[in-house]
Tab-separated table of C-alpha atoms and ligand atoms in Angstrom:
chain	number	residue	atom	x	y	z
A	654	UNK	CA	62.600	151.615	-26.696
A	655	UNK	CA	62.716	148.568	-28.945
A	656	UNK	CA	60.608	145.496	-28.221
A	657	UNK	CA	62.883	143.281	-30.304
A	658	UNK	CA	66.329	142.821	-28.906
A	659	UNK	CA	69.382	144.030	-30.771
A	660	UNK	CA	71.810	141.098	-30.974
A	661	UNK	CA	74.226	142.910	-33.300
A	662	UNK	CA	75.687	144.904	-30.397
A	663	UNK	CA	78.379	143.323	-28.276
A	664	UNK	CA	75.929	143.438	-25.376
A	665	UNK	CA	72.438	142.459	-26.562
A	666	UNK	CA	69.959	145.106	-25.470
A	667	UNK	CA	66.729	146.920	-26.163
A	668	UNK	CA	67.839	150.199	-24.603
A	669	UNK	CA	69.621	151.756	-27.602
A	670	UNK	CA	72.968	151.164	-25.972
A	671	UNK	CA	74.836	152.116	-29.154
A	672	UNK	CA	73.532	155.690	-28.746
A	673	UNK	CA	75.375	156.073	-25.434
A	674	UNK	CA	79.030	155.301	-26.115
A	675	UNK	CA	80.266	156.108	-22.590
A	676	UNK	CA	77.748	153.737	-21.024
A	677	UNK	CA	78.411	151.044	-23.640
A	678	UNK	CA	82.157	151.287	-22.992
A	679	UNK	CA	81.695	151.036	-19.219
A	680	UNK	CA	79.517	147.948	-19.609
A	681	UNK	CA	81.943	146.471	-22.143
A	682	UNK	CA	84.658	146.803	-19.519
A	683	UNK	CA	82.475	145.011	-16.966
A	684	UNK	CA	81.617	142.240	-19.439
A	685	UNK	CA	85.001	140.407	-19.345
A	686	UNK	CA	84.968	140.594	-15.544
A	687	UNK	CA	81.523	138.976	-15.600
A	688	UNK	CA	82.790	136.235	-17.928
A	689	UNK	CA	85.767	135.640	-15.647
A	690	UNK	CA	83.354	135.312	-12.736
A	691	UNK	CA	81.188	132.903	-14.764
A	692	UNK	CA	84.193	130.723	-15.616
A	693	UNK	CA	85.322	130.699	-11.999
A	694	UNK	CA	81.976	130.447	-10.192
A	695	UNK	CA	79.450	129.349	-12.833
A	696	UNK	CA	78.381	125.718	-13.449
A	697	UNK	CA	81.545	123.672	-13.050
A	698	UNK	CA	83.122	121.851	-15.974
A	699	UNK	CA	80.577	122.955	-18.565
A	700	UNK	CA	82.661	124.970	-21.025
A	701	UNK	CA	82.190	122.498	-23.890
A	702	UNK	CA	78.557	121.589	-23.291
A	703	UNK	CA	75.920	122.402	-25.882
A	704	UNK	CA	72.770	123.132	-23.919
A	705	UNK	CA	69.230	123.442	-25.265
A	706	UNK	CA	68.453	126.861	-23.811
A	707	UNK	CA	65.903	129.554	-24.314
A	708	UNK	CA	67.172	133.024	-25.080
A	709	UNK	CA	65.070	136.177	-24.915
A	710	UNK	CA	64.529	137.639	-28.385
A	711	UNK	CA	61.798	140.139	-27.563
A	712	UNK	CA	60.161	141.701	-24.535
A	713	UNK	CA	56.661	141.174	-25.905
A	714	UNK	CA	54.709	138.600	-23.866
A	715	UNK	CA	53.940	136.589	-27.023
A	716	UNK	CA	56.945	134.704	-28.362
A	717	UNK	CA	59.563	136.388	-26.236
A	718	UNK	CA	62.027	133.507	-26.249
A	719	UNK	CA	63.610	131.142	-28.716
A	720	UNK	CA	65.102	127.704	-28.049
A	721	UNK	CA	68.338	126.316	-29.412
A	722	UNK	CA	71.699	124.804	-28.518
A	723	UNK	CA	74.143	127.215	-26.919
A	724	UNK	CA	77.564	126.736	-25.375
A	725	UNK	CA	76.981	128.369	-22.017
A	726	UNK	CA	79.978	130.717	-21.986
A	727	UNK	CA	78.650	131.990	-25.353
A	728	UNK	CA	75.192	132.680	-23.963
A	729	UNK	CA	74.182	136.241	-24.929
A	730	UNK	CA	73.566	137.872	-21.577
A	731	UNK	CA	71.937	141.198	-22.189
A	732	UNK	CA	69.877	144.135	-21.025
A	733	UNK	CA	66.151	143.839	-21.566
A	734	UNK	CA	63.532	146.190	-20.172
A	735	UNK	CA	59.803	145.603	-20.457
A	736	UNK	CA	58.057	148.206	-22.656
A	737	UNK	CA	55.920	149.761	-19.923
A	738	UNK	CA	55.179	148.906	-16.327
A	739	UNK	CA	52.104	150.298	-14.667
A	740	UNK	CA	51.333	153.765	-15.961
A	741	UNK	CA	52.952	157.140	-16.270
A	742	UNK	CA	52.267	158.090	-12.661
A	743	UNK	CA	53.465	156.813	-9.304
A	744	UNK	CA	50.849	154.562	-7.735
A	745	UNK	CA	51.597	154.815	-4.011
A	746	UNK	CA	53.278	156.760	-1.255
A	747	UNK	CA	53.661	160.491	-0.816
A	748	UNK	CA	54.291	161.006	-4.556
A	749	UNK	CA	51.139	159.135	-5.587
A	750	UNK	CA	49.697	160.673	-8.750
A	751	UNK	CA	52.942	162.438	-9.718
A	752	UNK	CA	54.781	161.466	-12.920
A	753	UNK	CA	57.154	158.475	-12.633
A	754	UNK	CA	60.875	159.266	-12.486
A	755	UNK	CA	63.015	158.579	-15.528
A	756	UNK	CA	66.099	159.437	-13.531
A	757	UNK	CA	67.084	158.911	-9.897
A	758	UNK	CA	65.785	161.629	-7.569
A	759	UNK	CA	68.757	162.909	-5.581
A	760	UNK	CA	67.156	162.400	-2.181
A	761	UNK	CA	66.414	158.719	-2.918
A	762	UNK	CA	69.704	157.878	-4.534
A	763	UNK	CA	71.265	156.004	-1.599
A	764	UNK	CA	68.131	153.975	-0.888
A	765	UNK	CA	67.574	153.060	-4.537
A	766	UNK	CA	71.182	152.001	-4.918
A	767	UNK	CA	70.878	149.830	-1.833
A	768	UNK	CA	67.680	148.198	-3.123
A	769	UNK	CA	69.268	147.463	-6.512
A	770	UNK	CA	72.516	146.149	-5.035
A	771	UNK	CA	70.669	143.886	-2.586
A	772	UNK	CA	68.539	142.419	-5.392
A	773	UNK	CA	71.535	142.187	-7.733
A	774	UNK	CA	73.610	140.326	-5.149
A	775	UNK	CA	71.142	137.425	-4.946
A	776	UNK	CA	71.509	136.653	-8.663
A	777	UNK	CA	75.178	135.581	-8.855
A	778	UNK	CA	74.852	134.135	-5.340
A	779	UNK	CA	72.402	131.458	-6.478
A	780	UNK	CA	74.645	130.529	-9.425
A	781	UNK	CA	77.500	130.058	-6.954
A	782	UNK	CA	75.299	127.988	-4.642
A	783	UNK	CA	74.290	125.684	-7.494
A	784	UNK	CA	77.566	125.378	-9.336
A	785	UNK	CA	78.357	121.737	-8.491
A	786	UNK	CA	74.875	120.316	-9.009
A	787	UNK	CA	75.477	119.516	-12.684
A	788	UNK	CA	77.841	116.755	-11.544
A	789	UNK	CA	74.969	114.892	-9.857
A	790	UNK	CA	72.016	115.581	-12.171
A	791	UNK	CA	69.141	113.071	-12.116
A	792	UNK	CA	68.577	113.423	-15.893
A	793	UNK	CA	69.490	115.470	-18.968
A	794	UNK	CA	66.140	117.226	-18.679
A	795	UNK	CA	66.950	118.372	-15.145
A	796	UNK	CA	70.510	119.284	-16.086
A	797	UNK	CA	69.204	121.558	-18.818
A	798	UNK	CA	66.737	123.183	-16.436
A	799	UNK	CA	69.496	123.854	-13.913
A	800	UNK	CA	71.611	125.540	-16.597
A	801	UNK	CA	68.630	127.552	-17.826
A	802	UNK	CA	68.085	128.907	-14.325
A	803	UNK	CA	71.821	129.613	-13.987
A	804	UNK	CA	72.159	131.611	-17.224
A	805	UNK	CA	69.037	133.610	-16.399
A	806	UNK	CA	70.289	134.447	-12.911
A	807	UNK	CA	73.407	135.668	-14.693
A	808	UNK	CA	71.175	137.826	-16.880
A	809	UNK	CA	69.388	139.168	-13.811
A	810	UNK	CA	72.771	140.310	-12.561
A	811	UNK	CA	73.210	142.135	-15.882
A	812	UNK	CA	69.804	143.730	-15.396
A	813	UNK	CA	70.819	145.248	-12.062
A	814	UNK	CA	74.313	146.168	-13.272
A	815	UNK	CA	72.804	148.100	-16.175
A	816	UNK	CA	70.819	150.226	-13.700
A	817	UNK	CA	73.915	150.789	-11.552
A	818	UNK	CA	76.049	151.836	-14.525
A	819	UNK	CA	73.394	153.894	-16.226
A	820	UNK	CA	72.004	155.812	-13.247
A	821	UNK	CA	74.530	155.773	-10.383
A	822	UNK	CA	77.776	156.964	-11.925
A	823	UNK	CA	80.993	156.031	-10.246
A	824	UNK	CA	79.346	154.572	-7.109
A	825	UNK	CA	77.268	152.379	-9.376
A	826	UNK	CA	80.325	151.100	-11.240
A	827	UNK	CA	82.030	150.275	-7.948
A	828	UNK	CA	78.953	148.416	-6.734
A	829	UNK	CA	78.854	146.499	-10.045
A	830	UNK	CA	82.428	145.366	-9.468
A	831	UNK	CA	81.690	144.363	-5.874
A	832	UNK	CA	78.822	142.185	-7.130
A	833	UNK	CA	81.473	140.025	-8.822
A	834	UNK	CA	83.775	139.827	-5.803
A	835	UNK	CA	81.455	138.733	-2.986
A	836	UNK	CA	81.063	134.938	-2.794
A	837	UNK	CA	78.224	132.825	-1.445
A	838	UNK	CA	79.206	131.344	1.917
A	839	UNK	CA	82.582	133.118	2.045
A	840	UNK	CA	83.554	133.909	5.635
A	841	UNK	CA	85.315	137.174	4.736
A	842	UNK	CA	83.263	138.477	1.825
A	843	UNK	CA	79.837	136.778	1.863
A	844	UNK	CA	76.748	137.565	-0.155
A	845	UNK	CA	74.468	140.138	1.490
A	846	UNK	CA	71.480	137.984	2.510
A	847	UNK	CA	71.519	134.896	4.732
A	848	UNK	CA	69.691	132.389	2.520
A	849	UNK	CA	72.156	133.132	-0.280
A	850	UNK	CA	75.057	131.987	1.857
A	851	UNK	CA	73.512	128.584	2.600
A	852	UNK	CA	74.673	125.567	0.642
A	853	UNK	CA	72.568	123.979	-2.094
A	854	UNK	CA	74.338	120.629	-1.883
A	855	UNK	CA	71.827	118.282	-3.525
A	856	UNK	CA	68.903	118.307	-5.948
A	857	UNK	CA	66.180	118.124	-3.315
A	858	UNK	CA	67.693	121.335	-1.919
A	859	UNK	CA	67.757	122.809	-5.424
A	860	UNK	CA	64.074	122.070	-5.988
A	861	UNK	CA	63.145	123.510	-2.576
A	862	UNK	CA	65.340	126.532	-3.272
A	863	UNK	CA	63.813	127.227	-6.676
A	864	UNK	CA	60.316	126.700	-5.279
A	865	UNK	CA	60.685	128.864	-2.175
A	866	UNK	CA	63.676	131.162	-2.658
A	867	UNK	CA	63.096	132.006	-6.322
A	868	UNK	CA	59.533	132.750	-5.218
A	869	UNK	CA	60.950	135.269	-2.755
A	870	UNK	CA	62.548	136.718	-5.881
A	871	UNK	CA	59.144	136.866	-7.541
A	872	UNK	CA	57.650	138.850	-4.677
A	873	UNK	CA	60.600	141.205	-4.337
A	874	UNK	CA	60.639	141.822	-8.089
A	875	UNK	CA	56.870	142.321	-8.152
A	876	UNK	CA	57.167	144.951	-5.394
A	877	UNK	CA	59.975	146.673	-7.337
A	878	UNK	CA	57.955	146.472	-10.573
A	879	UNK	CA	55.646	149.009	-8.871
A	880	UNK	CA	58.521	151.452	-8.266
A	881	UNK	CA	58.199	155.117	-9.125
A	882	UNK	CA	61.712	154.833	-10.589
A	883	UNK	CA	60.538	153.746	-14.019
A	884	UNK	CA	63.717	152.004	-15.281
A	885	UNK	CA	63.692	149.773	-12.181
A	886	UNK	CA	60.000	148.965	-12.688
A	887	UNK	CA	60.527	148.010	-16.330
A	888	UNK	CA	63.680	146.002	-15.626
A	889	UNK	CA	62.115	143.952	-12.853
A	890	UNK	CA	58.955	143.416	-14.842
A	891	UNK	CA	60.883	141.597	-17.550
A	892	UNK	CA	62.856	139.609	-14.945
A	893	UNK	CA	59.535	138.274	-13.660
A	894	UNK	CA	58.891	136.716	-17.085
A	895	UNK	CA	62.026	134.618	-16.676
A	896	UNK	CA	61.430	133.899	-12.985
A	897	UNK	CA	58.289	131.829	-13.687
A	898	UNK	CA	60.394	128.992	-15.118
A	899	UNK	CA	62.615	128.923	-12.033
A	900	UNK	CA	59.630	128.365	-9.764
A	901	UNK	CA	58.307	125.765	-12.208
A	902	UNK	CA	61.596	123.857	-11.852
A	903	UNK	CA	61.059	123.827	-8.087
A	904	UNK	CA	57.372	123.018	-8.020
A	905	UNK	CA	57.543	120.269	-10.641
A	906	UNK	CA	60.829	118.972	-9.205
A	907	UNK	CA	59.413	118.418	-5.725
A	908	UNK	CA	56.183	117.024	-7.232
A	909	UNK	CA	58.223	114.448	-9.182
A	910	UNK	CA	60.214	113.476	-6.073
A	911	UNK	CA	56.978	113.029	-4.135
A	912	UNK	CA	55.415	111.067	-6.982
A	913	UNK	CA	58.350	108.664	-7.153
A	914	UNK	CA	58.310	108.201	-3.363
A	915	UNK	CA	54.589	107.412	-3.447
A	916	UNK	CA	55.128	104.825	-6.199
A	917	UNK	CA	57.818	103.169	-4.083
A	918	UNK	CA	55.658	103.262	-0.932
A	919	UNK	CA	52.791	101.606	-2.779
A	920	UNK	CA	55.026	98.948	-4.280
A	921	UNK	CA	56.469	98.214	-0.829
A	922	UNK	CA	53.102	98.454	0.916
A	923	UNK	CA	54.931	100.428	3.605
A	924	UNK	CA	55.596	103.958	4.744
A	925	UNK	CA	58.652	102.933	6.784
A	926	UNK	CA	61.308	105.552	5.932
A	927	UNK	CA	64.087	102.972	6.206
A	928	UNK	CA	62.395	100.745	3.612
A	929	UNK	CA	61.651	103.672	1.316
A	930	UNK	CA	65.280	104.721	1.526
A	931	UNK	CA	66.509	101.187	0.917
A	932	UNK	CA	64.410	101.211	-2.266
A	933	UNK	CA	66.272	104.312	-3.484
A	934	UNK	CA	63.595	106.966	-2.883
A	935	UNK	CA	63.385	109.900	-0.483
A	936	UNK	CA	60.961	109.242	2.391
A	937	UNK	CA	58.265	111.881	2.837
A	938	UNK	CA	59.323	112.890	6.394
A	939	UNK	CA	62.713	113.849	4.933
A	940	UNK	CA	60.984	115.863	2.196
A	941	UNK	CA	59.019	117.606	4.972
A	942	UNK	CA	62.209	118.467	6.901
A	943	UNK	CA	63.809	119.940	3.770
A	944	UNK	CA	60.643	121.931	3.208
A	945	UNK	CA	60.757	123.229	6.799
A	946	UNK	CA	64.342	124.357	6.350
A	947	UNK	CA	63.970	126.131	3.006
A	948	UNK	CA	60.673	127.726	3.923
A	949	UNK	CA	61.954	129.177	7.188
A	950	UNK	CA	65.240	130.396	5.720
A	951	UNK	CA	63.365	131.989	2.817
A	952	UNK	CA	60.752	133.864	4.828
A	953	UNK	CA	63.610	135.501	6.734
A	954	UNK	CA	64.569	137.165	3.428
A	955	UNK	CA	61.616	139.530	3.737
A	956	UNK	CA	63.365	141.194	6.663
A	957	UNK	CA	62.308	142.310	10.122
A	958	UNK	CA	58.571	142.249	10.883
A	959	UNK	CA	58.740	145.940	11.750
A	960	UNK	CA	61.023	148.093	9.679
A	961	UNK	CA	61.332	151.830	9.311
A	962	UNK	CA	63.261	151.232	6.055
A	963	UNK	CA	60.272	149.419	4.605
A	964	UNK	CA	58.097	152.404	5.536
A	965	UNK	CA	60.583	154.815	3.937
A	966	UNK	CA	60.865	152.779	0.725
A	967	UNK	CA	57.084	152.730	0.395
A	968	UNK	CA	56.357	156.323	1.348
A	969	UNK	CA	59.104	157.555	-0.968
A	970	UNK	CA	57.629	155.548	-3.877
A	971	UNK	CA	60.667	153.291	-4.299
A	972	UNK	CA	59.132	149.879	-3.530
A	973	UNK	CA	55.422	149.078	-3.574
A	974	UNK	CA	53.432	146.118	-2.386
A	975	UNK	CA	52.781	142.964	-4.378
A	976	UNK	CA	49.882	143.773	-6.760
A	977	UNK	CA	49.877	147.366	-5.499
A	978	UNK	CA	47.444	148.682	-8.079
A	979	UNK	CA	44.965	145.845	-7.549
A	980	UNK	CA	44.527	146.776	-3.890
A	981	UNK	CA	41.511	148.708	-2.798
A	982	UNK	CA	42.899	151.269	-0.341
A	983	UNK	CA	44.418	154.744	-0.391
A	984	UNK	CA	47.952	153.498	-1.289
A	985	UNK	CA	49.401	155.802	1.352
A	986	UNK	CA	48.540	153.659	4.389
A	987	UNK	CA	49.020	156.296	7.088
A	988	UNK	CA	45.923	155.250	9.025
A	989	UNK	CA	46.198	151.517	8.482
A	990	UNK	CA	47.457	148.878	10.872
A	991	UNK	CA	48.644	145.312	10.374
A	992	UNK	CA	49.105	142.408	12.793
A	993	UNK	CA	52.577	141.107	13.597
A	994	UNK	CA	53.439	138.255	15.959
A	995	UNK	CA	55.201	138.411	19.288
A	996	UNK	CA	55.400	136.173	22.335
A	997	UNK	CA	53.313	137.103	25.371
A	998	UNK	CA	53.105	134.843	28.446
A	999	UNK	CA	54.848	132.038	26.597
A	1000	UNK	CA	52.429	132.087	23.643
A	1001	UNK	CA	52.433	133.718	20.231
A	1002	UNK	CA	49.884	136.443	19.714
A	1003	UNK	CA	49.262	138.983	17.007
A	1004	UNK	CA	49.236	142.689	17.800
A	1005	UNK	CA	48.546	145.581	15.495
A	1006	UNK	CA	51.279	147.976	14.416
A	1007	UNK	CA	51.225	150.780	11.827
A	1008	UNK	CA	51.016	149.101	8.416
A	1009	UNK	CA	53.761	151.264	6.943
A	1010	UNK	CA	56.204	149.755	9.413
A	1011	UNK	CA	54.901	146.242	8.761
A	1012	UNK	CA	55.295	146.173	4.969
A	1013	UNK	CA	57.924	143.446	5.148
A	1014	UNK	CA	55.346	141.355	6.987
A	1015	UNK	CA	52.690	142.185	4.394
A	1016	UNK	CA	54.960	140.950	1.596
A	1017	UNK	CA	55.965	137.883	3.639
A	1018	UNK	CA	52.288	136.996	4.156
A	1019	UNK	CA	51.619	137.384	0.414
A	1020	UNK	CA	54.524	135.031	-0.215
A	1021	UNK	CA	53.207	132.552	2.350
A	1022	UNK	CA	49.780	132.413	0.683
A	1023	UNK	CA	51.396	131.753	-2.696
A	1024	UNK	CA	53.736	129.084	-1.268
A	1025	UNK	CA	50.969	127.207	0.502
A	1026	UNK	CA	49.055	126.831	-2.761
A	1027	UNK	CA	51.898	124.867	-4.368
A	1028	UNK	CA	52.331	122.661	-1.301
A	1029	UNK	CA	48.644	121.800	-1.756
A	1030	UNK	CA	49.457	120.693	-5.311
A	1031	UNK	CA	52.223	118.410	-3.978
A	1032	UNK	CA	49.695	116.921	-1.561
A	1033	UNK	CA	47.376	116.117	-4.422
A	1034	UNK	CA	50.102	113.820	-5.787
A	1035	UNK	CA	50.094	111.961	-2.452
A	1036	UNK	CA	46.300	111.993	-2.319
A	1037	UNK	CA	46.026	110.549	-5.832
A	1038	UNK	CA	48.319	107.731	-4.742
A	1039	UNK	CA	45.786	106.995	-1.973
A	1040	UNK	CA	48.279	107.650	0.828
A	1041	UNK	CA	47.463	109.535	4.049
A	1042	UNK	CA	50.673	111.609	4.443
A	1043	UNK	CA	50.368	115.382	3.929
A	1044	UNK	CA	53.121	117.975	3.610
A	1045	UNK	CA	52.568	121.211	5.489
A	1046	UNK	CA	54.341	124.533	5.714
A	1047	UNK	CA	55.614	125.211	9.232
A	1048	UNK	CA	54.341	128.081	11.341
A	1049	UNK	CA	55.898	131.353	10.271
A	1050	UNK	CA	57.579	131.739	13.667
A	1051	UNK	CA	59.425	128.426	13.237
A	1052	UNK	CA	63.244	128.562	12.933
A	1053	UNK	CA	63.477	132.293	12.343
A	1054	UNK	CA	66.741	134.208	12.419
A	1055	UNK	CA	65.465	137.700	11.660
A	1056	UNK	CA	62.966	139.945	13.453
A	1057	UNK	CA	61.201	139.647	16.799
A	1058	UNK	CA	60.635	135.915	16.322
A	1059	UNK	CA	64.364	135.189	16.131
A	1060	UNK	CA	64.524	135.339	19.929
A	1061	UNK	CA	62.088	132.433	20.298
A	1062	UNK	CA	62.146	128.688	19.853
A	1063	UNK	CA	58.932	127.719	18.076
A	1064	UNK	CA	57.797	124.279	16.904
A	1065	UNK	CA	56.529	123.766	13.331
A	1066	UNK	CA	52.964	123.787	14.678
A	1067	UNK	CA	53.486	127.179	16.301
A	1068	UNK	CA	54.083	126.424	19.995
A	1069	UNK	CA	56.742	128.383	21.862
A	1070	UNK	CA	59.011	125.658	23.233
A	1071	UNK	CA	61.891	125.503	25.676
A	1072	UNK	CA	65.490	125.170	24.587
A	1073	UNK	CA	65.495	121.553	25.769
A	1074	UNK	CA	62.316	120.696	23.844
A	1075	UNK	CA	63.839	122.323	20.769
A	1076	UNK	CA	67.049	120.318	21.143
A	1077	UNK	CA	65.135	117.081	21.637
A	1078	UNK	CA	63.060	117.604	18.473
A	1079	UNK	CA	65.224	119.596	16.068
A	1080	UNK	CA	66.199	116.375	14.286
A	1081	UNK	CA	62.532	115.699	13.464
A	1082	UNK	CA	61.896	119.261	12.358
A	1083	UNK	CA	64.960	120.121	10.289
A	1084	UNK	CA	67.174	117.976	8.034
A	1085	UNK	CA	69.733	116.135	10.142
A	1086	UNK	CA	73.268	115.330	9.034
A	1087	UNK	CA	72.006	111.810	8.467
A	1088	UNK	CA	69.183	113.047	6.192
A	1089	UNK	CA	71.590	115.141	4.184
A	1090	UNK	CA	74.078	112.288	3.922
A	1091	UNK	CA	71.309	109.963	2.732
A	1092	UNK	CA	70.048	112.416	0.104
A	1093	UNK	CA	73.646	113.011	-0.991
A	1094	UNK	CA	74.125	109.255	-1.344
A	1095	UNK	CA	71.334	109.134	-3.946
A	1096	UNK	CA	72.892	111.840	-6.097
A	1097	UNK	CA	74.470	109.922	-8.957
A	1098	UNK	CA	74.823	111.372	-12.420
A	1099	UNK	CA	72.241	110.279	-14.976
A	1100	UNK	CA	72.915	111.637	-18.468
A	1101	UNK	CA	71.531	108.960	-20.789
A	1102	UNK	CA	68.689	110.570	-22.789
A	1103	UNK	CA	65.289	109.558	-21.403
A	1104	UNK	CA	66.706	107.988	-18.209
A	1105	UNK	CA	65.970	109.261	-14.675
A	1106	UNK	CA	67.501	108.649	-11.245
A	1107	UNK	CA	65.699	106.224	-8.914
A	1108	UNK	CA	64.398	108.957	-6.631
A	1109	UNK	CA	62.517	111.118	-9.144
A	1110	UNK	CA	59.693	110.537	-11.631
A	1111	UNK	CA	60.031	111.747	-15.245
A	1112	UNK	CA	58.297	115.038	-16.103
A	1113	UNK	CA	54.858	114.967	-17.700
A	1114	UNK	CA	56.082	116.892	-20.765
A	1115	UNK	CA	59.453	117.955	-22.129
A	1116	UNK	CA	60.840	121.468	-22.461
A	1117	UNK	CA	59.422	123.203	-25.545
A	1118	UNK	CA	57.353	119.991	-26.065
A	1119	UNK	CA	60.426	117.920	-26.833
A	1120	UNK	CA	60.106	114.119	-26.497
A	1121	UNK	CA	61.103	112.278	-23.303
A	1122	UNK	CA	64.410	111.047	-24.721
A	1123	UNK	CA	65.474	114.433	-26.099
A	1124	UNK	CA	69.164	115.270	-26.055
A	1125	UNK	CA	68.892	118.406	-23.858
A	1126	UNK	CA	72.620	118.609	-23.248
A	1127	UNK	CA	75.382	117.469	-25.606
A	1128	UNK	CA	78.764	116.934	-24.030
A	1129	UNK	CA	81.652	118.223	-26.127
B	194	FE2	FE1	66.872	136.056	-10.529
B	195	FE2	FE1	65.292	132.982	-10.256
């Protein structure tokens, strides 16, 4: 295991790929198919752009990346595993205390493959969802950040494809090919998970997506970083290093939108959405509706509130909890219970179920706590501006499509409502066609160094401490 990455190989890696010719050849056959996919479904019209990107050069936490101009199709997508994850023994489930697996145990092969394919499928999906956003970027800084996220999602696909090729033989190679043939939003051959078939049509959606949906990625990856299957743990651990920037793009992006809106509201002396819109900013109620949409779609990604698969994955040692080893319990959970929500007499109430079956809900609740913290930071921007508006996350039963709660209509404040009350209010709770058309109308293309669109404030600092007017993208 090298900590520095070998860039002399055709596929950059720190897994001694050159020692395994059969594997290297299989991956080298997949590589042109990946590049074809990137040209077809990656950021549109960007072949000649020089982009100021970071590239991983090491898997050590200190100084792992280097910055420089890269033409995106020449980006060196590679295979990077973190040196060690956790310890040498499995930390949870029925194999707790046994040595970690360096190969796939036969009885867990199908489940592990499914976990890896499901994670792998989200990576190209988000690139597909975001592929037209470069045409409407609010600044060069934001354009560069979009492309950084895109190339790293491409690398995350490589990370999962390496595991499929290396450990799953022919089935794995077939799954790796299928990862390049499904398409986000395609009626016949869609991506596996719902949120990854939604559109990301504008930059407010992108910021909400990277804040909420990339954060789902963080929690899924963190749970897989606990896996008893050591290569999966080490792979996902390094992916988490890259993921932090994606969530930063979302958190700082929404914060800058909110900041700009507050400046406009103060200048106008009004919170009237029509006036805010006329002044070229996004009114806060619209920001709230976008938040409601992305939050609810994202928490569905954690799956059904009760799931025997989740119990199996945990008990078998395949997928742990977030921060598994920091938890003070027996890490087997047979005697534990956990509350899930259901409707009783027209109201939502929690009832206890065996925790092993509720592990999706446990992870969802961890995600919710983490999400709420960032929303609090957005509110501090509004607070500092001296304005009374506050953003909130909706109730977790709001607008759900998966699990017990999918059968209910629930308002953002957590009341079970009738179909007619839902219909009468849905336009206040979720982005309407009019909201989306308005946000779309603001999406011009700003590419003059140091300039920003009317609806977003500049960032506090540049990428890699570059100045405000830095040339993040050069157009060939
Ligand atoms: Fe990713
Ligand atoms: Fe991501």
